mmCIF file of C-alpha atoms and ligand atoms in Angstrom:
data_model
loop_
_atom_site.group_PDB
_atom_site.id
_atom_site.type_symbol
_atom_site.label_atom_id
_atom_site.label_comp_id
_atom_site.label_asym_id
_atom_site.label_seq_id
_atom_site.Cartn_x
_atom_site.Cartn_y
_atom_site.Cartn_z
ATOM 1 C CA UNK E 1 51.219 20.359 108.558
ATOM 2 C CA UNK E 2 53.189 23.294 109.683
ATOM 3 C CA UNK E 3 52.290 26.129 112.436
ATOM 4 C CA UNK E 4 53.883 29.368 111.369
ATOM 5 C CA UNK E 5 53.713 32.847 112.858
ATOM 6 C CA UNK E 6 54.525 36.389 111.416
ATOM 7 C CA UNK E 7 55.773 39.422 113.334
ATOM 8 C CA UNK E 8 56.353 42.970 112.115
ATOM 9 C CA UNK E 9 58.916 44.828 114.322
ATOM 10 C CA UNK E 10 60.553 48.158 114.364
ATOM 11 C CA UNK E 11 59.555 51.395 112.243
ATOM 12 C CA UNK E 12 56.280 50.652 109.997
ATOM 13 C CA UNK E 13 56.580 50.713 106.282
ATOM 14 C CA UNK E 14 54.097 51.158 103.485
ATOM 15 C CA UNK E 15 53.775 47.577 102.072
ATOM 16 C CA UNK E 16 53.873 45.387 105.284
ATOM 17 C CA UNK E 17 50.124 44.584 105.227
ATOM 18 C CA UNK E 18 50.769 43.069 101.870
ATOM 19 C CA UNK E 19 53.670 41.091 103.278
ATOM 20 C CA UNK E 20 51.859 39.827 106.359
ATOM 21 C CA UNK E 21 48.537 38.672 103.778
ATOM 22 C CA UNK E 22 51.059 36.879 101.452
ATOM 23 C CA UNK E 23 52.573 35.054 104.023
ATOM 24 C CA UNK E 24 49.458 33.775 105.572
ATOM 25 C CA UNK E 25 47.886 33.147 102.419
ATOM 26 C CA UNK E 26 50.768 31.218 101.095
ATOM 27 C CA UNK E 27 50.726 29.103 104.117
ATOM 28 C CA UNK E 28 47.223 28.456 104.168
ATOM 29 C CA UNK E 29 47.529 27.417 100.657
ATOM 30 C CA UNK E 30 49.788 24.730 101.776
ATOM 31 C CA UNK E 31 47.383 23.806 104.182
ATOM 32 C CA UNK E 32 49.235 25.342 107.216
ATOM 33 C CA UNK E 33 48.204 27.314 110.033
ATOM 34 C CA UNK E 34 49.127 30.824 110.460
ATOM 35 C CA UNK E 35 49.359 33.175 113.482
ATOM 36 C CA UNK E 36 50.183 36.608 113.831
ATOM 37 C CA UNK E 37 52.091 38.414 116.902
ATOM 38 C CA UNK E 38 50.668 41.599 117.895
ATOM 39 C CA UNK E 39 53.525 44.730 118.741
ATOM 40 C CA UNK E 40 56.645 43.449 117.267
ATOM 41 C CA UNK E 41 58.884 41.575 119.718
ATOM 42 C CA UNK E 42 56.855 42.665 122.761
ATOM 43 C CA UNK E 43 53.965 40.808 121.619
ATOM 44 C CA UNK E 44 56.768 37.830 121.172
ATOM 45 C CA UNK E 45 57.723 38.489 124.663
ATOM 46 C CA UNK E 46 54.434 38.633 126.201
ATOM 47 C CA UNK E 47 52.462 35.749 124.213
ATOM 48 C CA UNK E 48 50.396 37.972 122.178
ATOM 49 C CA UNK E 49 49.544 36.026 119.476
ATOM 50 C CA UNK E 50 46.361 35.676 117.258
ATOM 51 C CA UNK E 51 45.316 32.876 114.903
ATOM 52 C CA UNK E 52 45.198 34.493 111.136
ATOM 53 C CA UNK E 53 42.569 32.634 108.386
ATOM 54 C CA UNK E 54 42.413 34.200 104.577
ATOM 55 C CA UNK E 55 39.787 36.486 105.389
ATOM 56 C CA UNK E 56 41.577 38.131 108.229
ATOM 57 C CA UNK E 57 44.171 39.555 106.201
ATOM 58 C CA UNK E 58 41.486 40.587 103.405
ATOM 59 C CA UNK E 59 40.819 44.335 102.788
ATOM 60 C CA UNK E 60 44.681 45.055 104.216
ATOM 61 C CA UNK E 61 46.632 45.202 101.064
ATOM 62 C CA UNK E 62 46.195 48.921 100.152
ATOM 63 C CA UNK E 63 46.708 49.979 103.977
ATOM 64 C CA UNK E 64 49.887 51.379 105.188
ATOM 65 C CA UNK E 65 50.996 50.504 108.630
ATOM 66 C CA UNK E 66 50.925 47.294 109.952
ATOM 67 C CA UNK E 67 47.430 45.289 110.837
ATOM 68 C CA UNK E 68 49.643 43.577 113.501
ATOM 69 C CA UNK E 69 51.011 46.705 115.023
ATOM 70 C CA UNK E 70 54.775 47.382 115.584
ATOM 71 C CA UNK E 71 56.998 48.980 118.561
ATOM 72 C CA UNK E 72 60.858 49.581 119.351
ATOM 73 C CA UNK E 73 61.331 47.041 122.113
ATOM 74 C CA UNK E 74 65.109 47.541 123.281
ATOM 75 C CA UNK E 75 64.350 44.560 125.776
ATOM 76 C CA UNK E 76 64.647 42.290 123.229
ATOM 77 C CA UNK E 77 68.426 42.527 122.985
ATOM 78 C CA UNK E 78 68.521 40.664 126.327
ATOM 79 C CA UNK E 79 68.944 37.156 126.400
ATOM 80 C CA UNK E 80 66.374 35.916 128.680
ATOM 81 C CA UNK E 81 63.809 37.831 126.969
ATOM 82 C CA UNK E 82 64.454 36.152 123.506
ATOM 83 C CA UNK E 83 64.482 33.017 125.545
ATOM 84 C CA UNK E 84 60.840 33.786 126.953
ATOM 85 C CA UNK E 85 59.883 34.404 123.411
ATOM 86 C CA UNK E 86 61.053 31.155 122.185
ATOM 87 C CA UNK E 87 59.514 29.331 125.377
ATOM 88 C CA UNK E 88 56.039 30.861 124.155
ATOM 89 C CA UNK E 89 56.939 29.901 120.583
ATOM 90 C CA UNK E 90 57.315 26.188 121.280
ATOM 91 C CA UNK E 91 53.927 26.147 123.804
ATOM 92 C CA UNK E 92 52.135 27.229 121.058
ATOM 93 C CA UNK E 93 53.720 24.435 118.962
ATOM 94 C CA UNK E 94 54.856 26.837 116.235
ATOM 95 C CA UNK E 95 57.101 25.447 113.754
ATOM 96 C CA UNK E 96 59.024 28.473 111.974
ATOM 97 C CA UNK E 97 58.812 32.381 112.887
ATOM 98 C CA UNK E 98 58.616 35.075 109.982
ATOM 99 C CA UNK E 99 60.173 38.498 110.806
ATOM 100 C CA UNK E 100 59.179 41.435 108.764
ATOM 101 C CA UNK E 101 61.266 44.381 109.548
ATOM 102 C CA UNK E 102 64.713 46.129 109.134
ATOM 103 C CA UNK E 103 68.079 45.849 110.296
ATOM 104 C CA UNK E 104 67.424 45.935 114.263
ATOM 105 C CA UNK E 105 64.627 43.546 113.846
ATOM 106 C CA UNK E 106 66.997 40.968 111.671
ATOM 107 C CA UNK E 107 69.377 41.315 114.501
ATOM 108 C CA UNK E 108 66.720 40.091 116.720
ATOM 109 C CA UNK E 109 65.964 37.279 114.167
ATOM 110 C CA UNK E 110 69.473 36.128 114.109
ATOM 111 C CA UNK E 111 69.541 36.085 117.895
ATOM 112 C CA UNK E 112 66.568 33.918 117.850
ATOM 113 C CA UNK E 113 68.123 31.563 115.373
ATOM 114 C CA UNK E 114 71.178 31.440 117.048
ATOM 115 C CA UNK E 115 69.073 30.183 120.206
ATOM 116 C CA UNK E 116 67.837 27.299 118.124
ATOM 117 C CA UNK E 117 64.634 28.578 116.700
ATOM 118 C CA UNK E 118 63.817 28.429 113.044
ATOM 119 C CA UNK E 119 63.589 31.868 111.670
ATOM 120 C CA UNK E 120 63.124 33.707 108.045
ATOM 121 C CA UNK E 121 63.486 37.599 107.405
ATOM 122 C CA UNK E 122 61.676 39.811 105.239
ATOM 123 C CA UNK E 123 63.405 42.971 104.326
ATOM 124 C CA UNK E 124 61.588 46.531 105.327
ATOM 125 C CA UNK E 125 62.118 49.549 106.215
ATOM 126 C CA UNK E 126 61.805 52.966 104.691
ATOM 127 C CA UNK E 127 65.289 53.626 104.862
ATOM 128 C CA UNK E 128 66.870 51.364 102.593
ATOM 129 C CA UNK E 129 69.919 50.586 104.933
ATOM 130 C CA UNK E 130 69.402 46.953 105.145
ATOM 131 C CA UNK E 131 72.357 45.178 103.670
ATOM 132 C CA UNK E 132 71.052 41.881 101.800
ATOM 133 C CA UNK E 133 68.585 43.453 99.602
ATOM 134 C CA UNK E 134 68.718 46.287 97.138
ATOM 135 C CA UNK E 135 65.334 47.727 97.927
ATOM 136 C CA UNK E 136 63.060 47.034 101.014
ATOM 137 C CA UNK E 137 59.686 47.413 101.517
ATOM 138 C CA UNK E 138 58.523 50.869 101.902
ATOM 139 C CA UNK E 139 61.050 52.761 100.244
ATOM 140 C CA UNK E 140 59.248 53.293 97.059
ATOM 141 C CA UNK E 141 56.350 54.891 98.446
ATOM 142 C CA UNK E 142 58.385 56.966 100.820
ATOM 143 C CA UNK E 143 60.215 58.441 98.086
ATOM 144 C CA UNK E 144 57.090 59.320 96.026
ATOM 145 C CA UNK E 145 55.826 61.032 99.470
ATOM 146 C CA UNK E 146 59.295 62.724 99.445
ATOM 147 C CA UNK E 147 58.936 63.979 96.021
ATOM 148 C CA UNK E 148 55.603 65.263 96.024
ATOM 149 C CA UNK E 149 56.679 67.676 99.302
ATOM 150 C CA UNK E 150 59.782 68.508 96.812
ATOM 151 C CA UNK E 151 57.837 69.469 94.295
ATOM 152 C CA UNK E 152 55.284 71.195 95.937
ATOM 153 C CA UNK E 153 58.046 73.102 97.781
ATOM 154 C CA UNK E 154 59.480 74.309 94.839
ATOM 155 C CA UNK E 155 56.463 75.767 93.310
ATOM 156 C CA UNK E 156 56.374 78.438 96.093
ATOM 157 C CA UNK E 157 59.952 78.577 96.297
ATOM 158 C CA UNK E 158 59.685 79.877 92.680
ATOM 159 C CA UNK E 159 57.330 82.050 93.263
ATOM 160 C CA UNK E 160 58.952 83.918 95.918
ATOM 161 C CA UNK E 161 62.617 83.213 94.976
ATOM 162 C CA UNK E 162 63.303 81.892 98.313
ATOM 163 C CA UNK E 163 65.650 78.690 99.472
ATOM 164 C CA UNK E 164 64.219 75.722 101.380
ATOM 165 C CA UNK E 165 65.385 72.665 103.256
ATOM 166 C CA UNK E 166 63.332 69.407 103.179
ATOM 167 C CA UNK E 167 64.543 67.302 105.577
ATOM 168 C CA UNK E 168 63.637 63.831 105.089
ATOM 169 C CA UNK E 169 63.765 60.413 107.265
ATOM 170 C CA UNK E 170 66.508 57.650 106.829
ATOM 171 C CA UNK E 171 68.189 57.798 110.241
ATOM 172 C CA UNK E 172 72.163 57.035 109.740
ATOM 173 C CA UNK E 173 71.397 56.511 105.854
ATOM 174 C CA UNK E 174 71.414 59.017 102.984
ATOM 175 C CA UNK E 175 69.503 57.096 100.662
ATOM 176 C CA UNK E 176 65.755 58.606 100.530
ATOM 177 C CA UNK E 177 67.641 62.172 100.603
ATOM 178 C CA UNK E 178 69.997 61.131 97.532
ATOM 179 C CA UNK E 179 67.002 59.636 95.803
ATOM 180 C CA UNK E 180 64.472 62.213 96.303
ATOM 181 C CA UNK E 181 66.915 64.844 95.621
ATOM 182 C CA UNK E 182 67.910 63.411 92.449
ATOM 183 C CA UNK E 183 64.631 62.940 91.254
ATOM 184 C CA UNK E 184 63.155 66.120 92.703
ATOM 185 C CA UNK E 185 65.757 68.001 90.899
ATOM 186 C CA UNK E 186 67.566 69.584 93.986
ATOM 187 C CA UNK E 187 69.988 72.213 94.019
ATOM 188 C CA UNK E 188 71.958 70.314 96.790
ATOM 189 C CA UNK E 189 71.762 67.230 98.670
ATOM 190 C CA UNK E 190 72.930 66.821 102.469
ATOM 191 C CA UNK E 191 73.784 63.286 103.027
ATOM 192 C CA UNK E 192 74.793 61.685 106.518
ATOM 193 C CA UNK E 193 77.762 59.495 104.516
ATOM 194 C CA UNK E 194 79.861 62.824 103.870
ATOM 195 C CA UNK E 195 80.625 65.224 106.417
ATOM 196 C CA UNK E 196 78.296 68.295 106.003
ATOM 197 C CA UNK E 197 80.519 71.795 104.964
ATOM 198 C CA UNK E 198 77.589 74.466 105.603
ATOM 199 C CA UNK E 199 79.710 77.186 103.465
ATOM 200 C CA UNK E 200 79.732 74.365 100.428
ATOM 201 C CA UNK E 201 76.028 74.524 100.731
ATOM 202 C CA UNK E 202 76.013 78.306 100.585
ATOM 203 C CA UNK E 203 78.578 78.220 97.570
ATOM 204 C CA UNK E 204 75.716 75.727 95.806
ATOM 205 C CA UNK E 205 72.655 78.330 96.416
ATOM 206 C CA UNK E 206 74.918 81.039 95.458
ATOM 207 C CA UNK E 207 75.843 79.352 92.142
ATOM 208 C CA UNK E 208 72.059 78.121 91.556
ATOM 209 C CA UNK E 209 71.060 81.935 91.607
ATOM 210 C CA UNK E 210 74.072 82.852 89.488
ATOM 211 C CA UNK E 211 72.733 80.499 87.021
ATOM 212 C CA UNK E 212 69.352 82.200 86.876
ATOM 213 C CA UNK E 213 67.268 79.894 88.995
ATOM 214 C CA UNK E 214 64.420 81.461 90.935
ATOM 215 C CA UNK E 215 64.206 78.741 93.609
ATOM 216 C CA UNK E 216 66.678 76.620 95.529
ATOM 217 C CA UNK E 217 65.872 73.544 97.333
ATOM 218 C CA UNK E 218 68.271 71.882 99.618
ATOM 219 C CA UNK E 219 67.346 68.033 100.530
ATOM 220 C CA UNK E 220 68.773 67.197 103.796
ATOM 221 C CA UNK E 221 69.163 63.768 105.307
ATOM 222 C CA UNK E 222 68.094 64.002 108.959
ATOM 223 C CA UNK E 223 71.220 61.949 109.841
ATOM 224 C CA UNK E 224 73.605 64.490 108.214
ATOM 225 C CA UNK E 225 76.233 66.300 110.552
ATOM 226 C CA UNK E 226 74.345 69.230 110.154
ATOM 227 C CA UNK E 227 70.259 68.655 110.043
ATOM 228 C CA UNK E 228 67.703 70.875 108.243
ATOM 229 C CA UNK E 229 67.715 72.694 111.897
ATOM 230 C CA UNK E 230 71.423 72.886 112.403
ATOM 231 C CA UNK E 231 71.851 74.424 108.867
ATOM 232 C CA UNK E 232 69.197 76.778 109.034
ATOM 233 C CA UNK E 233 70.822 78.198 112.405
ATOM 234 C CA UNK E 234 74.322 78.526 110.803
ATOM 235 C CA UNK E 235 72.792 80.587 107.450
ATOM 236 C CA UNK E 236 70.672 82.509 110.308
ATOM 237 C CA UNK E 237 73.865 83.209 112.083
ATOM 238 C CA UNK E 238 75.814 84.573 109.003
ATOM 239 C CA UNK E 239 73.275 85.880 107.427
ATOM 240 C CA UNK E 240 74.794 88.901 106.342
ATOM 241 C CA UNK E 241 77.659 87.051 104.662
ATOM 242 C CA UNK E 242 75.710 84.258 103.231
ATOM 243 C CA UNK E 243 72.842 86.342 101.923
ATOM 244 C CA UNK E 244 70.521 83.445 102.189
ATOM 245 C CA UNK E 245 67.221 82.614 104.683
ATOM 246 C CA UNK E 246 66.504 78.988 104.591
ATOM 247 C CA UNK E 247 62.920 77.639 105.361
ATOM 248 C CA UNK E 248 62.529 74.307 106.750
ATOM 249 C CA UNK E 249 60.140 71.627 105.415
ATOM 250 C CA UNK E 250 60.651 68.589 107.906
ATOM 251 C CA UNK E 251 58.574 65.528 106.225
ATOM 252 C CA UNK E 252 59.423 63.320 109.020
ATOM 253 C CA UNK E 253 56.616 60.391 109.583
ATOM 254 C CA UNK E 254 54.304 61.605 106.918
ATOM 255 C CA UNK E 255 56.945 59.779 104.591
ATOM 256 C CA UNK E 256 56.024 56.404 106.579
ATOM 257 C CA UNK E 257 52.437 56.640 106.429
ATOM 258 C CA UNK E 258 49.963 56.403 103.298
ATOM 259 C CA UNK E 259 49.056 53.723 101.124
ATOM 260 C CA UNK E 260 51.724 51.729 99.883
ATOM 261 C CA UNK E 261 52.247 52.440 95.866
ATOM 262 C CA UNK E 262 52.255 49.231 93.439
ATOM 263 C CA UNK E 263 55.672 48.749 93.448
ATOM 264 C CA UNK E 264 55.694 47.924 97.452
ATOM 265 C CA UNK E 265 52.724 46.050 97.177
ATOM 266 C CA UNK E 266 54.062 43.827 94.913
ATOM 267 C CA UNK E 267 57.465 43.324 96.295
ATOM 268 C CA UNK E 268 56.157 43.073 99.471
ATOM 269 C CA UNK E 269 54.047 40.219 98.210
ATOM 270 C CA UNK E 270 56.856 38.491 96.522
ATOM 271 C CA UNK E 271 58.779 38.899 99.524
ATOM 272 C CA UNK E 272 56.199 37.376 101.854
ATOM 273 C CA UNK E 273 55.578 34.528 99.481
ATOM 274 C CA UNK E 274 59.135 33.612 98.955
ATOM 275 C CA UNK E 275 59.235 33.612 103.342
ATOM 276 C CA UNK E 276 56.652 31.129 103.268
ATOM 277 C CA UNK E 277 58.697 29.127 100.480
ATOM 278 C CA UNK E 278 61.994 29.133 102.145
ATOM 279 C CA UNK E 279 60.130 27.396 105.355
ATOM 280 C CA UNK E 280 58.524 24.898 103.033
ATOM 281 C CA UNK E 281 62.445 23.833 101.849
ATOM 282 C CA UNK E 282 63.274 23.899 105.295
ATOM 283 C CA UNK E 283 65.676 26.915 104.692
ATOM 284 C CA UNK E 284 66.276 29.024 108.003
ATOM 285 C CA UNK E 285 68.400 31.894 109.122
ATOM 286 C CA UNK E 286 68.046 33.696 106.014
ATOM 287 C CA UNK E 287 66.841 37.230 104.925
ATOM 288 C CA UNK E 288 64.307 37.534 101.980
ATOM 289 C CA UNK E 289 65.263 40.220 99.721
ATOM 290 C CA UNK E 290 65.949 41.645 96.087
ATOM 291 C CA UNK E 291 68.903 41.401 94.018
ATOM 292 C CA UNK E 292 69.197 42.495 90.241
ATOM 293 C CA UNK E 293 65.131 42.579 90.279
ATOM 294 C CA UNK E 294 65.223 38.648 91.567
ATOM 295 C CA UNK E 295 63.959 37.505 94.885
ATOM 296 C CA UNK E 296 66.924 36.087 96.786
ATOM 297 C CA UNK E 297 67.606 34.803 100.395
ATOM 298 C CA UNK E 298 71.099 35.493 102.418
ATOM 299 C CA UNK E 299 72.014 34.109 105.498
ATOM 300 C CA UNK E 300 71.601 36.379 108.343
ATOM 301 C CA UNK E 301 74.666 36.325 109.558
ATOM 302 C CA UNK E 302 75.798 37.837 106.416
ATOM 303 C CA UNK E 303 73.563 40.735 106.772
ATOM 304 C CA UNK E 304 73.558 41.746 110.611
ATOM 305 C CA UNK E 305 75.749 44.461 111.488
ATOM 306 C CA UNK E 306 76.780 45.526 107.695
ATOM 307 C CA UNK E 307 76.682 48.817 106.415
ATOM 308 C CA UNK E 308 74.724 49.449 103.330
ATOM 309 C CA UNK E 309 76.481 52.017 100.843
ATOM 310 C CA UNK E 310 75.359 54.124 98.893
ATOM 311 C CA UNK E 311 75.844 53.828 94.974
ATOM 312 C CA UNK E 312 78.826 55.902 94.166
ATOM 313 C CA UNK E 313 77.122 56.266 90.610
ATOM 314 C CA UNK E 314 74.056 57.861 91.920
ATOM 315 C CA UNK E 315 76.228 60.015 94.041
ATOM 316 C CA UNK E 316 78.498 61.641 90.897
ATOM 317 C CA UNK E 317 75.223 61.643 88.756
ATOM 318 C CA UNK E 318 73.544 63.809 91.841
ATOM 319 C CA UNK E 319 76.583 66.258 91.955
ATOM 320 C CA UNK E 320 76.323 66.631 88.112
ATOM 321 C CA UNK E 321 72.964 67.356 87.549
ATOM 322 C CA UNK E 322 72.479 69.972 90.071
ATOM 323 C CA UNK E 323 74.382 71.883 88.141
HETATM 324 P P1 LIG G 1 64.458 48.220 112.533
HETATM 325 O O1 LIG G 1 64.378 46.715 112.446
HETATM 326 O O2 LIG G 1 63.255 49.060 111.546
HETATM 327 O O3 LIG G 1 66.010 48.572 111.821
HETATM 328 P P2 LIG G 1 64.880 48.958 115.129
HETATM 329 O O4 LIG G 1 66.522 48.993 114.925
HETATM 330 O O5 LIG G 1 64.339 49.666 116.197
HETATM 331 O O6 LIG G 1 63.844 49.106 113.770
HETATM 332 O O7 LIG G 1 64.801 47.596 115.642
HETATM 333 C C1 LIG G 1 63.472 46.854 115.975
HETATM 334 C C2 LIG G 1 63.565 46.049 117.209
HETATM 335 O O8 LIG G 1 64.673 44.761 116.929
HETATM 336 C C3 LIG G 1 64.227 46.643 118.424
HETATM 337 O O9 LIG G 1 63.128 47.377 119.071
HETATM 338 C C4 LIG G 1 64.274 45.434 119.248
HETATM 339 O O10 LIG G 1 63.139 45.025 119.629
HETATM 340 C C5 LIG G 1 64.958 44.793 118.366
HETATM 341 N N1 LIG G 1 66.313 44.534 118.108
HETATM 342 C C6 LIG G 1 67.262 45.757 117.685
HETATM 343 N N2 LIG G 1 68.377 45.398 117.832
HETATM 344 C C7 LIG G 1 68.541 43.921 118.168
HETATM 345 C C8 LIG G 1 69.862 43.350 118.436
HETATM 346 N N3 LIG G 1 70.779 43.587 118.578
HETATM 347 N N4 LIG G 1 69.316 42.236 118.879
HETATM 348 C C9 LIG G 1 67.958 41.560 119.247
HETATM 349 N N5 LIG G 1 66.745 42.173 119.000
HETATM 350 C C10 LIG G 1 67.050 43.768 118.760
HETATM 351 O O1 LIG G 2 63.419 53.369 110.597
HETATM 352 C C1 LIG G 2 62.644 54.184 110.056
HETATM 353 C C2 LIG G 2 62.508 55.454 110.935
HETATM 354 O O2 LIG G 2 61.442 56.199 109.985
HETATM 355 C C3 LIG G 2 63.765 56.341 110.433
HETATM 356 O O3 LIG G 2 63.897 56.666 109.308
HETATM 357 C C4 LIG G 2 63.680 57.701 111.338
HETATM 358 O O4 LIG G 2 64.818 57.605 111.892
HETATM 359 C C5 LIG G 2 63.208 56.404 112.558
HETATM 360 O O5 LIG G 2 62.285 55.540 111.877
HETATM 361 C C6 LIG G 2 62.045 57.235 113.423
HETATM 362 O O6 LIG G 2 61.733 56.273 114.361
HETATM 363 P P1 LIG G 2 60.226 56.229 115.473
HETATM 364 O O7 LIG G 2 59.465 56.358 114.518
HETATM 365 O O8 LIG G 2 60.863 55.474 116.419
HETATM 366 O O9 LIG G 2 60.557 57.806 116.011
#
């Protein structure tokens, strides 16, 4: 019999609860005991655990957020904090820890494993910037939220012949902007991966009007060199010459909240269940993610610190389709 714990760390993502539920129920199915750690790595460093039975994870699959709580906890980068966490885990006779989170959380997972504690990571972040998984828990739901916002903005933009900037999350990664921009039929997409030229944005908007469009939507990634506010400011400063006023809709945390859709519930369930299987095989220091539709494990050492690139085919498609 094993005793395992699960922690959710970093930005929450719709679907995390489904992953927690899958970890717990597959562990209990094997006759193991399961525990949750509250508030991310802060709970690990402060011995904040709770036992989790089958019923404790009932009624959560449809809920966004994380039932365990999460936290940004930079103190966990320190060796002594990590060693303290390992002491608590050992005192509680925990055999292995499942860490559900994004690239920062998986850096913490790697640090714990390099200090000798058995860990398995589960790929979760709305940003989709985590190496080792083609898509992570929460991305699909966050994209659908962005898409609904873009569709709604487009309606009012058309009525008034206006131009809008819709700013989406993603930290330094443009994935959410690129995909919601393509799926939402944006006239222009502004990404962190390429330097922003506000004059090029103006040319795209002008071209859209010249082609007879009654609206213009620019999807902007929050991490772009010109975010929505900076772009709007530039257009305001050069209003006479550029001829556009840009209104801003900043989606922010709205994208992280809400109920997970079917894709995220299923992905999270599959990843969580595989984390338990990985522990059962004594396969540790890995991230459980998705590759070509299959659940795979990749050594944490191969994924931490790597930058996931945007698919160049999607980038080309975005510029062709915006014409
Ligand atoms: P995400 O996991 O969603 O990318 P963060 O980057 O905020 O979110 O990371 C989540 C948490 O992981 C941090 O608050 C910190 O506790 C821990 N963490 C981040 N980077 C490291 C690191 N290099 N070493 C150890 N722990 C880290
Ligand atoms: O990593 C997820 C994310 O939502 C990013 O897209 C965003 O930049 C960041 O977290 C916001 O962090 P916080 O919720 O700590 O303000």
